[in-house]
PDB file of C-alpha atoms in Angstrom:
ATOM      1  CA  UNK A   1     104.218 -44.657-196.507  1.00 48.00           C
ATOM      2  CA  UNK A   2     102.451 -45.788-193.609  1.00 51.00           C
ATOM      3  CA  UNK A   3     101.613 -43.272-190.836  1.00 48.00           C
ATOM      4  CA  UNK A   4     103.509 -43.943-187.472  1.00 48.00           C
ATOM      5  CA  UNK A   5     101.478 -43.809-184.259  1.00 47.00           C
ATOM      6  CA  UNK A   6     103.667 -43.259-180.820  1.00 51.00           C
ATOM      7  CA  UNK A   7     101.412 -45.459-178.855  1.00 48.00           C
ATOM      8  CA  UNK A   8      98.853 -48.772-180.104  1.00 51.00           C
ATOM      9  CA  UNK A   9      95.750 -47.695-182.238  1.00 52.00           C
ATOM     10  CA  UNK A  10      92.792 -48.213-179.900  1.00 52.00           C
ATOM     11  CA  UNK A  11      94.767 -47.917-176.427  1.00 51.00           C
ATOM     12  CA  UNK A  12      94.495 -44.307-174.440  1.00 50.00           C
ATOM     13  CA  UNK A  13      97.711 -41.888-175.101  1.00 53.00           C
ATOM     14  CA  UNK A  14     100.095 -42.206-172.134  1.00 53.00           C
ATOM     15  CA  UNK A  15     100.706 -38.558-172.427  1.00 57.00           C
ATOM     16  CA  UNK A  16      96.721 -37.717-172.415  1.00 69.00           C
ATOM     17  CA  UNK A  17      95.716 -40.120-169.889  1.00 80.00           C
ATOM     18  CA  UNK A  18      95.591 -38.048-166.302  1.00 92.00           C
ATOM     19  CA  UNK A  19      98.023 -38.278-163.376  1.00 97.00           C
ATOM     20  CA  UNK A  20      96.589 -40.115-160.334  1.00 97.00           C
ATOM     21  CA  UNK A  21      98.201 -39.751-156.952  1.00 98.00           C
ATOM     22  CA  UNK A  22      97.274 -42.237-153.865  1.00 98.00           C
ATOM     23  CA  UNK A  23      97.327 -40.982-150.772  1.00 98.00           C
ATOM     24  CA  UNK A  24      96.642 -42.393-147.163  1.00 98.00           C
ATOM     25  CA  UNK A  25      94.993 -39.926-144.844  1.00 98.00           C
ATOM     26  CA  UNK A  26      94.548 -41.109-141.318  1.00 96.00           C
ATOM     27  CA  UNK A  27      93.513 -39.239-137.802  1.00 96.00           C
ATOM     28  CA  UNK A  28      96.106 -38.718-135.356  1.00 96.00           C
ATOM     29  CA  UNK A  29      95.883 -38.811-131.452  1.00 93.00           C
ATOM     30  CA  UNK A  30      93.134 -41.681-132.009  1.00 90.00           C
ATOM     31  CA  UNK A  31      92.954 -45.174-131.366  1.00 91.00           C
ATOM     32  CA  UNK A  32      91.984 -46.903-132.725  1.00 93.00           C
ATOM     33  CA  UNK A  33      93.421 -46.023-135.926  1.00 93.00           C
ATOM     34  CA  UNK A  34      91.075 -44.386-138.520  1.00 95.00           C
ATOM     35  CA  UNK A  35      92.410 -43.753-141.907  1.00 97.00           C
ATOM     36  CA  UNK A  36      91.387 -44.017-145.664  1.00 98.00           C
ATOM     37  CA  UNK A  37      93.487 -44.693-148.555  1.00 98.00           C
ATOM     38  CA  UNK A  38      91.606 -42.327-151.714  1.00 98.00           C
ATOM     39  CA  UNK A  39      93.196 -41.457-155.263  1.00 98.00           C
ATOM     40  CA  UNK A  40      92.647 -38.039-157.076  1.00 98.00           C
ATOM     41  CA  UNK A  41      93.938 -36.446-160.065  1.00 97.00           C
ATOM     42  CA  UNK A  42      96.891 -34.505-159.622  1.00 97.00           C
ATOM     43  CA  UNK A  43      95.314 -31.800-161.384  1.00 97.00           C
ATOM     44  CA  UNK A  44      92.842 -31.552-158.384  1.00 97.00           C
ATOM     45  CA  UNK A  45      93.493 -28.715-155.556  1.00 97.00           C
ATOM     46  CA  UNK A  46      94.372 -28.607-152.131  1.00 97.00           C
ATOM     47  CA  UNK A  47      90.946 -27.116-152.022  1.00 96.00           C
ATOM     48  CA  UNK A  48      89.171 -29.967-153.808  1.00 97.00           C
ATOM     49  CA  UNK A  49      91.371 -32.335-151.781  1.00 98.00           C
ATOM     50  CA  UNK A  50      89.447 -30.552-148.682  1.00 96.00           C
ATOM     51  CA  UNK A  51      86.868 -32.231-150.111  1.00 96.00           C
ATOM     52  CA  UNK A  52      88.008 -35.471-151.211  1.00 97.00           C
ATOM     53  CA  UNK A  53      88.697 -35.647-147.484  1.00 97.00           C
ATOM     54  CA  UNK A  54      85.999 -34.316-145.896  1.00 95.00           C
ATOM     55  CA  UNK A  55      83.664 -37.303-147.661  1.00 96.00           C
ATOM     56  CA  UNK A  56      86.357 -39.602-146.751  1.00 96.00           C
ATOM     57  CA  UNK A  57      86.361 -39.096-143.111  1.00 94.00           C
ATOM     58  CA  UNK A  58      82.745 -38.519-142.559  1.00 92.00           C
ATOM     59  CA  UNK A  59      83.400 -34.445-141.554  1.00 90.00           C
ATOM     60  CA  UNK A  60      80.863 -32.021-142.523  1.00 86.00           C
ATOM     61  CA  UNK A  61      82.242 -29.712-144.063  1.00 80.00           C
ATOM     62  CA  UNK A  62      81.623 -26.724-142.463  1.00 87.00           C
ATOM     63  CA  UNK A  63      84.365 -26.082-140.205  1.00 92.00           C
ATOM     64  CA  UNK A  64      88.086 -24.210-140.696  1.00 94.00           C
ATOM     65  CA  UNK A  65      90.926 -26.051-142.456  1.00 94.00           C
ATOM     66  CA  UNK A  66      94.697 -25.594-143.693  1.00 96.00           C
ATOM     67  CA  UNK A  67      96.832 -28.147-145.021  1.00 97.00           C
ATOM     68  CA  UNK A  68     100.592 -27.313-143.562  1.00 96.00           C
ATOM     69  CA  UNK A  69     103.291 -28.671-146.357  1.00 96.00           C
ATOM     70  CA  UNK A  70     107.206 -27.456-146.021  1.00 93.00           C
ATOM     71  CA  UNK A  71     106.490 -25.116-143.788  1.00 92.00           C
ATOM     72  CA  UNK A  72     103.812 -23.310-145.604  1.00 95.00           C
ATOM     73  CA  UNK A  73      99.898 -22.822-144.734  1.00 96.00           C
ATOM     74  CA  UNK A  74      97.279 -23.434-147.116  1.00 96.00           C
ATOM     75  CA  UNK A  75      93.543 -22.951-146.224  1.00 94.00           C
ATOM     76  CA  UNK A  76      90.954 -21.148-144.975  1.00 91.00           C
ATOM     77  CA  UNK A  77      91.131 -17.113-145.870  1.00 88.00           C
ATOM     78  CA  UNK A  78      90.173 -16.698-141.949  1.00 90.00           C
ATOM     79  CA  UNK A  79      93.518 -18.516-141.310  1.00 88.00           C
ATOM     80  CA  UNK A  80      95.394 -15.918-143.605  1.00 86.00           C
ATOM     81  CA  UNK A  81      96.878 -18.826-145.351  1.00 91.00           C
ATOM     82  CA  UNK A  82      97.448 -19.023-148.997  1.00 94.00           C
ATOM     83  CA  UNK A  83      95.349 -19.725-150.806  1.00 95.00           C
ATOM     84  CA  UNK A  84      94.416 -23.330-151.335  1.00 96.00           C
ATOM     85  CA  UNK A  85      93.461 -23.226-155.142  1.00 97.00           C
ATOM     86  CA  UNK A  86      96.799 -24.616-156.144  1.00 96.00           C
ATOM     87  CA  UNK A  87      97.038 -27.600-157.932  1.00 97.00           C
ATOM     88  CA  UNK A  88      98.630 -30.894-156.719  1.00 97.00           C
ATOM     89  CA  UNK A  89     101.015 -31.374-159.186  1.00 95.00           C
ATOM     90  CA  UNK A  90     102.683 -27.833-158.991  1.00 95.00           C
ATOM     91  CA  UNK A  91     104.030 -28.517-155.282  1.00 96.00           C
ATOM     92  CA  UNK A  92     106.236 -31.371-156.702  1.00 92.00           C
ATOM     93  CA  UNK A  93     105.319 -33.904-154.207  1.00 96.00           C
ATOM     94  CA  UNK A  94     107.143 -37.114-154.476  1.00 95.00           C
ATOM     95  CA  UNK A  95     105.748 -40.624-153.254  1.00 95.00           C
ATOM     96  CA  UNK A  96     106.634 -40.855-148.905  1.00 96.00           C
ATOM     97  CA  UNK A  97     106.304 -37.191-148.604  1.00 96.00           C
ATOM     98  CA  UNK A  98     103.972 -36.403-145.942  1.00 97.00           C
ATOM     99  CA  UNK A  99     101.975 -33.353-144.725  1.00 97.00           C
ATOM    100  CA  UNK A 100      99.563 -31.731-142.268  1.00 97.00           C
ATOM    101  CA  UNK A 101      95.347 -31.571-142.883  1.00 96.00           C
ATOM    102  CA  UNK A 102      93.698 -29.530-139.733  1.00 95.00           C
ATOM    103  CA  UNK A 103      90.116 -29.457-139.647  1.00 94.00           C
ATOM    104  CA  UNK A 104      87.645 -27.551-137.588  1.00 89.00           C
ATOM    105  CA  UNK A 105      90.802 -25.575-135.373  1.00 81.00           C
ATOM    106  CA  UNK A 106      88.735 -25.603-132.165  1.00 82.00           C
ATOM    107  CA  UNK A 107      88.767 -28.894-131.662  1.00 83.00           C
ATOM    108  CA  UNK A 108      91.809 -29.868-133.918  1.00 83.00           C
ATOM    109  CA  UNK A 109      91.467 -32.564-135.744  1.00 92.00           C
ATOM    110  CA  UNK A 110      95.098 -33.475-137.196  1.00 95.00           C
ATOM    111  CA  UNK A 111      95.933 -35.886-140.525  1.00 96.00           C
ATOM    112  CA  UNK A 112      98.686 -36.956-141.694  1.00 98.00           C
ATOM    113  CA  UNK A 113      98.512 -36.935-145.534  1.00 98.00           C
ATOM    114  CA  UNK A 114     100.746 -39.502-146.894  1.00 98.00           C
ATOM    115  CA  UNK A 115     101.612 -39.595-150.972  1.00 98.00           C
ATOM    116  CA  UNK A 116     101.637 -43.270-151.532  1.00 97.00           C
ATOM    117  CA  UNK A 117     102.357 -43.626-155.484  1.00 96.00           C
ATOM    118  CA  UNK A 118     101.592 -42.227-158.518  1.00 95.00           C
ATOM    119  CA  UNK A 119     100.350 -43.951-161.671  1.00 94.00           C
ATOM    120  CA  UNK A 120      98.081 -43.293-165.165  1.00 96.00           C
ATOM    121  CA  UNK A 121      94.692 -43.266-164.612  1.00 95.00           C
ATOM    122  CA  UNK A 122      93.025 -45.962-165.275  1.00 91.00           C
ATOM    123  CA  UNK A 123      90.539 -46.494-168.170  1.00 89.00           C
ATOM    124  CA  UNK A 124      87.120 -46.096-167.183  1.00 89.00           C
ATOM    125  CA  UNK A 125      87.244 -45.335-163.887  1.00 91.00           C
ATOM    126  CA  UNK A 126      86.442 -42.332-161.828  1.00 94.00           C
ATOM    127  CA  UNK A 127      87.987 -39.859-158.999  1.00 96.00           C
ATOM    128  CA  UNK A 128      88.366 -39.237-156.523  1.00 97.00           C
ATOM    129  CA  UNK A 129      87.900 -42.660-155.597  1.00 96.00           C
ATOM    130  CA  UNK A 130      88.369 -44.394-151.818  1.00 96.00           C
ATOM    131  CA  UNK A 131      90.130 -47.453-152.196  1.00 95.00           C
ATOM    132  CA  UNK A 132      89.775 -48.687-148.935  1.00 95.00           C
ATOM    133  CA  UNK A 133      89.881 -47.300-144.680  1.00 95.00           C
ATOM    134  CA  UNK A 134      89.034 -48.827-141.350  1.00 93.00           C
TER     135      UNK A 134
END
């Protein structure tokens, strides 16, 4: 009897393809609007997302940061916030979910982060990636 595959041989097994989250990040209180669209793996932590935002927005990564999601703060240890070492997949984010990211709390660069979509990783594509921005 021939062996049956739950997926097409030669194609990636969808159960092993990483889930990708697409976020739009924009800086609040600035005109003209400054924004970026990034894609990251759902297994990435908030700390790693902080690093992605730092690179995408051109920040230097030398100041304190925090995310505020559902009245919970995750961020720099000095802020007495929860650890940002939590995977995005554990936050139960839905499309359209918005949360705050603050960087350099002395100047308070506030960003809004919105989950736009979820999908499977494209074969032969590296993540994280910044897709667009202005």
